[in-house]
Amino acid sequence: MELDRASCADYEWQEAWTVAGRLVIVGAGQAGFALAAKLRALKDERPITMIGSEPCLPYQRPPLSKKYLLGEMEFDRLTFRPESWYGENDIDIRLSTPVEAIDRENKLVRLFDGSAIPYDRLALATGATPRRLPSAIGGDLAGVFTVRDKADADALADEMKAGRRLLIIGGGYIGLEAAAVARKLGLEVTLIEMSDRILARVAAPETADAIRAVHAAEGVVIREKTGLIKLIGLEGRVKGAELSNGTVLDVDMVIVGIGVLPNDQLASEAGIETMNGILVDSHGRSSDPDIFAMGDCAVQDWNGTRVRLESVQNAVDQAEAVAAVLAGGDEPYRPKPWFWSDQYDVKLQIAGFNLGYDETLSRPGAREGSLSVWYFRQGMLVAVDAINDAKAYVTGKKLLETGREPDRSLLADPSADLKQLLA
Ligand SMILES: Cc1cc2nc3c(=O)[nH]c(=O)nc-3n(C[C@H](O)[C@H](O)[C@H](O)COP(=O)(O)OP(=O)(O)OC[C@H]3O[C@@H](n4cnc5c(N)ncnc54)[C@H](O)[C@@H]3O)c2cc1C
């Protein structure tokens, strides 16, 4: 159905239409919030409408698989700002309102209730959706969870009772963080990973080895090179899992942590270029110059490779870069990736992006069990993983930011002070 402006019921479009420059943000998450907040910080007064499908105000997701899931953090500590902030900053925020379609010809976004909202500029900050198991292998059974939003974490937290047998499918950060929470809550945890090792997609074997050892010491059973054949249900609820190594496990619940898919359907259906995400240039612009995309749903260039970064840092920095462009700037966005993961009392901090690395150097830190792994590509430092080693993280980050190369002999000497690398 094509909408014309006169059919925009339920919206004071006439008033809005006369105000030049309405920005509509689709997605009220980390990036959507950062974009609106930065525009206001830049004293940009254009009308902003932010539309989000979830019922709650924009909030940070990382604690959903950490302290919030553990019950150590209240939800109001996750929200970026209280409701009053949106009114005070003249941001029209609409919750529980999924956008159905983009009508580029008439510059409208269409909602499921038949109404529409006109835009002058449109920002897509729609995030990503967890991959699910097909229903043919039990993906729809009760007791099978993913962790992406508050509703997921609340449903999961209700079921994480001591003594229950939990199977985690996928040895990435979400699965490993959920395993740590589950052990703390007293569940029996088995984690399976189809590839050769945990963290295969994101970290070197040295980092994976250290993280595996921590989980093993905490009592998590990790099975690598082990896939799922199918989940077994009884009366609609999961009760077992058949694994590729021939084992059949009795389970009470399952967490599926097998990656995410970018929410790029709105864009692709509107004829905007997508490639496992919405393709954007260094200003966050999509193939339609009036439509921007940022955060988990956006694909950008990284040294000649198309990448989609799934991190708070990228969501915030890319959104803020787009805000600056909307406000009249011309600075290209160059990601300076950093990331963290908390598991038990282990803090893993990552600076840089290890894509295409061909060499690593590991270095024990000052604390027992602390370690840093330095990644090089063609002889140049590209990333650092620091496990309970804040000094290595800070040093690595500074080196990467300034483009300086570390003295390898100093780096390889565990007794050398890392500060010397910055001298
Ligand atoms: C459990 C968990 C733990 C994490 N831990 C870390 C961590 O430790 N460190 C780190 O750096 N990153 C972490 N991340 C990743 C980080 O949270 C994301 O990269 C970040 O939230 C991306 O921001 P975003 O705005 O692109 O997407 P989101 O924050 O996901 O926001 C997108 C919003 O858009 C909404 N939306 C989608 N489609 C529509 C539509 N059609 N209409 C209206 N609204 C729509 C979604 O419902 C969602 O609310 C974690 C993520 C999760 C899920």
XYZ file of C-alpha atoms and ligand atoms in Angstrom:
476
model
C 0.000 0.000 0.000
C 1.367 3.404 -0.900
C 0.698 6.176 1.560
C 0.206 9.782 0.749
C 0.735 12.423 3.368
C -2.961 13.145 3.785
C -3.506 9.596 5.023
C -1.174 10.022 7.975
C -3.881 9.515 10.557
C -2.964 9.626 14.221
C -0.133 12.016 13.656
C -0.098 15.778 13.587
C 1.683 15.640 10.308
C 0.599 19.024 9.079
C 2.268 20.740 11.995
C 5.309 18.486 11.688
C 5.544 18.907 7.976
C 5.916 22.642 8.236
C 8.850 22.250 10.621
C 11.833 21.542 8.428
C 14.144 18.691 9.169
C 12.276 16.122 11.241
C 14.603 13.255 12.070
C 12.881 9.942 12.619
C 14.972 7.333 14.424
C 13.811 3.747 14.072
C 15.096 1.711 17.009
C 15.226 2.996 20.572
C 18.336 1.139 21.670
C 21.982 1.994 22.280
C 22.617 3.693 18.918
C 19.207 5.356 18.575
C 19.560 6.925 22.003
C 23.169 8.007 21.366
C 22.140 9.725 18.134
C 19.331 11.718 19.752
C 21.406 12.615 22.816
C 24.374 13.763 20.735
C 22.217 15.915 18.473
C 20.794 17.691 21.497
C 24.278 18.025 22.998
C 25.305 19.685 19.719
C 22.404 22.132 20.233
C 20.667 20.763 17.182
C 17.001 21.598 17.680
C 15.384 19.725 14.830
C 12.273 17.747 15.738
C 13.147 14.177 16.643
C 10.799 11.214 16.780
C 12.290 8.009 18.145
C 10.316 4.827 17.533
C 11.091 1.593 19.336
C 9.415 -1.784 19.285
C 10.218 -2.645 22.904
C 7.959 -1.418 25.717
C 10.797 0.134 27.741
C 12.886 3.279 27.503
C 16.289 2.870 25.790
C 18.643 0.803 27.925
C 22.058 -0.835 27.810
C 22.099 -4.532 26.914
C 25.459 -5.778 28.271
C 24.174 -6.371 31.832
C 21.404 -8.619 30.437
C 23.881 -11.493 30.301
C 25.792 -10.335 33.390
C 24.625 -8.534 36.534
C 20.991 -8.065 35.530
C 20.579 -11.782 34.786
C 22.279 -12.550 38.074
C 19.752 -10.362 39.877
C 22.438 -7.923 41.043
C 21.248 -4.919 39.048
C 17.818 -3.299 38.858
C 16.393 -2.437 35.456
C 16.231 1.292 36.190
C 20.030 1.268 36.341
C 20.083 0.005 32.765
C 18.017 2.791 31.221
C 20.094 5.654 29.844
C 17.746 8.435 30.967
C 14.433 8.699 32.819
C 11.257 9.381 30.868
C 11.316 13.078 31.812
C 14.575 13.572 29.883
C 12.850 12.874 26.570
C 10.190 15.526 27.228
C 12.768 18.038 28.461
C 14.798 17.504 25.294
C 11.812 17.621 23.001
C 12.257 14.048 21.814
C 8.997 12.414 20.858
C 9.600 8.824 21.925
C 7.155 6.095 20.975
C 7.560 2.722 22.602
C 5.929 -0.631 21.756
C 5.691 0.695 18.202
C 7.404 -1.456 15.582
C 7.874 0.251 12.233
C 6.415 -1.803 9.412
C 7.853 -0.163 6.324
C 9.674 2.785 4.828
C 8.008 4.677 2.004
C 10.981 6.469 0.457
C 9.009 8.126 -2.289
C 6.809 10.006 0.185
C 9.476 10.100 2.945
C 7.308 8.339 5.522
C 7.694 5.467 7.915
C 4.641 3.314 8.175
C 3.432 1.788 11.429
C 1.437 -1.389 11.918
C -1.660 0.524 13.063
C -1.964 2.077 9.608
C -0.581 5.478 10.618
C 2.606 6.979 9.257
C 5.245 9.479 10.292
C 6.938 11.796 7.821
C 10.682 12.292 7.906
C 13.151 14.657 6.431
C 16.070 12.455 7.520
C 15.680 8.870 8.682
C 18.076 6.960 10.947
C 17.905 3.177 11.162
C 19.235 1.869 14.473
C 17.333 -1.399 14.517
C 20.030 -3.643 16.000
C 20.045 -7.379 15.476
C 18.010 -10.487 16.258
C 19.471 -13.679 17.723
C 19.656 -16.651 15.424
C 17.227 -19.307 16.578
C 17.218 -23.056 16.177
C 14.788 -24.305 13.552
C 11.557 -25.665 14.993
C 12.264 -28.976 13.211
C 15.050 -29.632 15.731
C 13.197 -28.345 18.760
C 13.851 -24.615 18.556
C 10.250 -23.786 19.506
C 10.110 -25.931 22.646
C 9.397 -24.247 25.969
C 12.576 -23.881 28.008
C 14.664 -22.760 25.007
C 15.952 -19.183 25.338
C 17.946 -16.507 23.577
C 19.310 -13.361 25.259
C 18.828 -10.127 23.388
C 16.372 -7.944 25.263
C 14.903 -7.327 28.699
C 11.987 -9.668 28.052
C 14.421 -12.494 27.173
C 16.518 -11.885 30.280
C 13.443 -11.711 32.544
C 12.044 -14.964 31.154
C 15.426 -16.625 31.540
C 16.045 -15.321 35.058
C 12.721 -16.835 36.171
C 13.947 -20.278 35.144
C 17.550 -20.163 36.322
C 17.118 -22.141 39.524
C 19.905 -23.937 41.399
C 20.251 -27.583 40.461
C 18.675 -27.261 37.011
C 20.564 -28.699 34.060
C 21.326 -26.069 31.492
C 22.663 -26.677 28.007
C 24.262 -23.689 26.297
C 24.618 -23.895 22.544
C 27.450 -21.691 21.286
C 30.787 -20.744 22.805
C 30.770 -17.020 22.021
C 30.607 -14.187 24.539
C 26.857 -14.427 25.201
C 26.999 -18.181 25.828
C 30.068 -17.920 28.048
C 28.666 -15.025 30.074
C 25.394 -16.908 30.547
C 27.395 -19.959 31.665
C 29.172 -17.860 34.307
C 25.871 -16.480 35.631
C 24.303 -19.942 35.664
C 27.172 -21.431 37.658
C 26.961 -18.595 40.157
C 23.261 -19.394 40.540
C 24.040 -23.076 41.094
C 22.884 -24.622 37.822
C 24.653 -27.562 36.196
C 26.041 -26.232 32.922
C 27.159 -27.933 29.729
C 28.272 -25.737 26.848
C 28.674 -27.113 23.352
C 30.559 -25.446 20.532
C 30.425 -26.774 17.007
C 33.801 -25.414 15.862
C 37.236 -26.460 17.099
C 37.153 -24.181 20.088
C 35.209 -21.557 21.982
C 35.573 -17.907 20.832
C 36.823 -19.179 17.463
C 35.267 -16.282 15.537
C 36.541 -13.506 17.778
C 39.714 -14.433 19.655
C 43.035 -16.263 19.366
C 43.533 -19.764 20.819
C 45.524 -18.291 23.757
C 42.546 -16.193 24.876
C 40.163 -19.098 24.350
C 42.442 -21.404 26.376
C 42.497 -18.980 29.304
C 38.721 -18.506 29.265
C 38.114 -22.252 28.891
C 40.322 -22.924 31.931
C 38.341 -20.436 34.028
C 35.046 -22.107 33.138
C 36.431 -25.578 33.725
C 37.598 -24.501 37.195
C 34.098 -23.179 37.878
C 32.556 -26.514 36.888
C 31.219 -25.810 33.392
C 31.484 -28.800 31.089
C 32.688 -27.487 27.726
C 32.390 -29.736 24.677
C 34.107 -28.344 21.593
C 33.737 -29.795 18.075
C 30.295 -30.821 19.245
C 27.119 -29.752 17.494
C 23.461 -30.218 18.272
C 21.547 -32.848 16.324
C 18.205 -32.021 17.928
C 16.459 -31.070 21.126
C 14.104 -33.621 22.579
C 10.784 -32.440 23.976
C 8.162 -33.842 26.278
C 4.718 -32.236 26.288
C 6.083 -29.199 24.519
C 9.024 -28.606 26.854
C 12.674 -29.391 26.288
C 13.926 -32.358 28.273
C 16.958 -33.587 26.363
C 19.489 -32.908 23.657
C 21.063 -35.253 21.134
C 24.601 -34.146 20.350
C 26.783 -34.806 17.307
C 29.185 -36.903 19.399
C 26.397 -39.418 19.979
C 25.633 -38.306 23.536
C 22.086 -37.687 24.693
C 21.925 -35.202 27.571
C 19.080 -34.720 30.018
C 18.420 -30.996 30.187
C 15.918 -28.717 31.905
C 16.610 -25.645 29.820
C 18.659 -24.429 26.873
C 20.251 -21.109 25.958
C 20.971 -20.592 22.283
C 23.923 -18.251 21.701
C 24.760 -18.848 18.067
C 25.069 -15.299 16.816
C 22.726 -12.646 15.516
C 21.252 -11.473 12.239
C 21.114 -7.749 11.482
C 17.663 -6.168 11.399
C 18.019 -4.888 7.849
C 14.671 -6.017 6.407
C 13.035 -2.575 6.569
C 15.919 -1.210 4.527
C 16.114 -4.036 1.993
C 12.342 -4.031 1.434
C 12.584 -0.300 0.732
C 15.263 -0.919 -1.898
C 18.187 0.297 0.199
C 21.420 -1.598 -0.361
C 22.079 -4.329 2.221
C 24.775 -6.971 2.572
C 24.210 -8.860 5.808
C 23.414 -5.417 7.239
C 22.628 -1.970 5.871
C 25.539 -0.769 3.802
C 26.748 2.658 4.942
C 29.576 4.973 3.974
C 31.992 6.645 6.369
C 29.301 9.215 7.222
C 26.791 6.517 8.122
C 24.799 7.211 4.949
C 23.007 4.354 3.248
C 22.467 4.101 -0.498
C 19.637 6.646 0.046
C 21.377 9.897 1.051
C 18.514 10.880 3.390
C 18.675 7.584 5.270
C 21.435 6.738 7.757
C 22.139 3.515 9.613
C 24.295 2.737 12.626
C 25.115 0.160 15.252
C 24.544 -3.571 14.933
C 22.390 -3.241 11.792
C 25.010 -1.381 9.733
C 27.820 -2.709 7.558
C 30.809 -0.471 6.952
C 34.218 -0.564 5.380
C 37.208 -1.592 7.477
C 40.465 -1.396 5.529
C 38.798 -2.676 2.397
C 36.681 -5.327 4.125
C 32.969 -4.965 4.880
C 32.364 -5.470 8.575
C 29.436 -5.306 10.952
C 30.548 -4.482 14.465
C 28.408 -5.655 17.377
C 29.536 -3.555 20.305
C 28.495 -0.683 22.507
C 31.522 1.297 21.370
C 30.576 1.082 17.703
C 26.882 1.758 18.328
C 27.675 4.924 20.312
C 30.583 6.232 18.240
C 28.912 5.624 14.899
C 25.673 7.229 16.107
C 27.572 10.240 17.432
C 29.448 10.543 14.147
C 26.122 10.550 12.287
C 24.812 13.213 14.689
C 27.804 15.394 13.830
C 27.161 14.899 10.101
C 23.468 15.771 10.504
C 24.492 18.868 12.426
C 26.599 20.008 9.493
C 29.941 18.272 10.045
C 31.917 16.302 7.514
C 34.193 14.149 9.683
C 34.285 10.520 8.513
C 33.728 7.825 11.137
C 36.697 5.566 11.663
C 35.877 2.811 14.187
C 38.299 2.478 17.092
C 36.953 -0.786 18.411
C 36.954 -1.770 22.046
C 34.890 -4.404 23.812
C 34.652 -6.149 27.138
C 33.198 -9.305 28.633
C 32.696 -10.160 32.304
C 32.725 -13.785 33.387
C 32.979 -14.630 37.137
C 35.708 -12.298 38.412
C 37.402 -12.250 35.029
C 37.293 -9.091 32.994
C 38.287 -9.554 29.387
C 38.966 -6.240 27.653
C 39.666 -5.986 23.964
C 41.141 -3.040 22.098
C 41.372 -2.969 18.319
C 40.080 -5.418 15.773
C 41.991 -8.642 15.142
C 40.542 -9.258 11.674
C 43.110 -10.982 9.467
C 45.793 -11.296 12.161
C 48.738 -13.558 11.276
C 50.769 -13.505 14.494
C 50.150 -13.296 18.238
C 52.289 -12.684 21.287
C 51.089 -13.677 24.774
C 52.274 -12.016 27.915
C 51.470 -12.924 31.521
C 50.286 -9.988 33.616
C 51.219 -9.040 37.156
C 48.138 -10.667 38.758
C 47.799 -14.412 39.007
C 45.902 -15.679 35.984
C 46.143 -12.370 34.147
C 47.249 -12.432 30.550
C 47.386 -10.289 27.461
C 47.380 -11.458 23.862
C 48.758 -9.047 21.261
C 47.636 -9.483 17.662
C 49.715 -8.436 14.655
C 48.919 -8.309 10.969
C 51.854 -8.013 8.589
C 54.021 -6.990 11.501
C 51.679 -4.273 12.761
C 49.764 -4.281 16.017
C 46.021 -4.572 15.332
C 44.451 -5.655 18.633
C 45.006 -6.660 22.251
C 42.989 -8.993 24.469
C 43.601 -8.333 28.161
C 42.401 -10.795 30.770
C 42.351 -9.150 34.202
C 45.156 -6.939 32.946
C 43.985 -3.333 32.779
C 47.524 -2.073 32.190
C 47.908 -4.150 29.033
C 44.501 -2.985 27.821
C 45.226 0.701 28.396
C 48.685 0.434 26.869
C 47.449 -1.485 23.835
C 44.597 0.944 23.293
C 46.941 3.937 23.428
C 49.369 2.319 20.996
C 46.551 1.549 18.590
C 45.096 5.041 18.867
C 48.407 6.706 18.209
C 49.501 4.220 15.549
C 52.738 3.446 17.396
C 54.305 0.012 17.169
C 55.362 -1.680 20.421
C 58.958 -2.694 20.992
C 58.599 -6.474 20.590
C 61.514 -7.372 22.864
C 60.007 -5.300 25.681
C 56.603 -6.811 25.069
C 57.984 -10.335 25.135
C 59.709 -9.702 28.458
C 57.144 -10.333 31.227
C 59.284 -8.466 33.752
C 59.343 -5.263 31.656
C 56.949 -2.475 32.641
C 54.446 -1.905 29.838
C 54.649 1.836 30.501
C 57.983 1.801 28.688
C 56.141 0.989 25.463
C 54.581 4.432 25.585
C 57.718 6.330 26.597
C 23.128 -9.916 26.239
C 24.059 -8.963 25.544
C 25.297 -8.669 26.103
C 26.153 -7.786 25.465
N 27.357 -7.500 26.036
C 28.170 -6.598 25.447
C 29.407 -6.227 26.052
O 29.776 -6.742 27.114
N 30.165 -5.276 25.451
C 29.770 -4.675 24.277
O 30.483 -3.817 23.754
N 28.623 -5.037 23.664
C 27.809 -5.968 24.231
N 26.637 -6.309 23.623
C 26.319 -5.741 22.294
C 25.671 -4.374 22.405
O 24.671 -4.365 23.390
C 25.098 -4.033 21.048
O 26.169 -3.981 20.132
C 24.347 -2.709 21.058
O 23.209 -2.788 21.870
C 23.949 -2.331 19.646
O 23.154 -1.182 19.685
P 22.041 -0.923 18.563
O 21.392 0.363 18.917
O 22.625 -1.116 17.241
O 20.998 -2.103 18.759
P 20.046 -2.381 19.984
O 20.611 -1.858 21.250
O 19.716 -3.835 19.897
O 18.729 -1.525 19.663
C 17.919 -1.785 18.534
C 16.481 -1.490 18.913
O 15.718 -1.381 17.711
C 14.477 -2.009 17.911
N 13.873 -2.321 16.607
C 14.259 -3.279 15.722
N 13.451 -3.261 14.635
C 12.553 -2.273 14.848
C 11.445 -1.781 14.094
N 11.113 -2.284 12.910
N 10.714 -0.760 14.620
C 11.029 -0.212 15.821
N 12.062 -0.657 16.574
C 12.812 -1.665 16.090
C 14.855 -3.229 18.734
O 13.726 -3.784 19.383
C 15.840 -2.617 19.715
O 15.177 -2.104 20.832
C 25.763 -7.190 24.241
C 24.516 -7.510 23.665
C 23.677 -8.377 24.308
C 22.340 -8.708 23.683
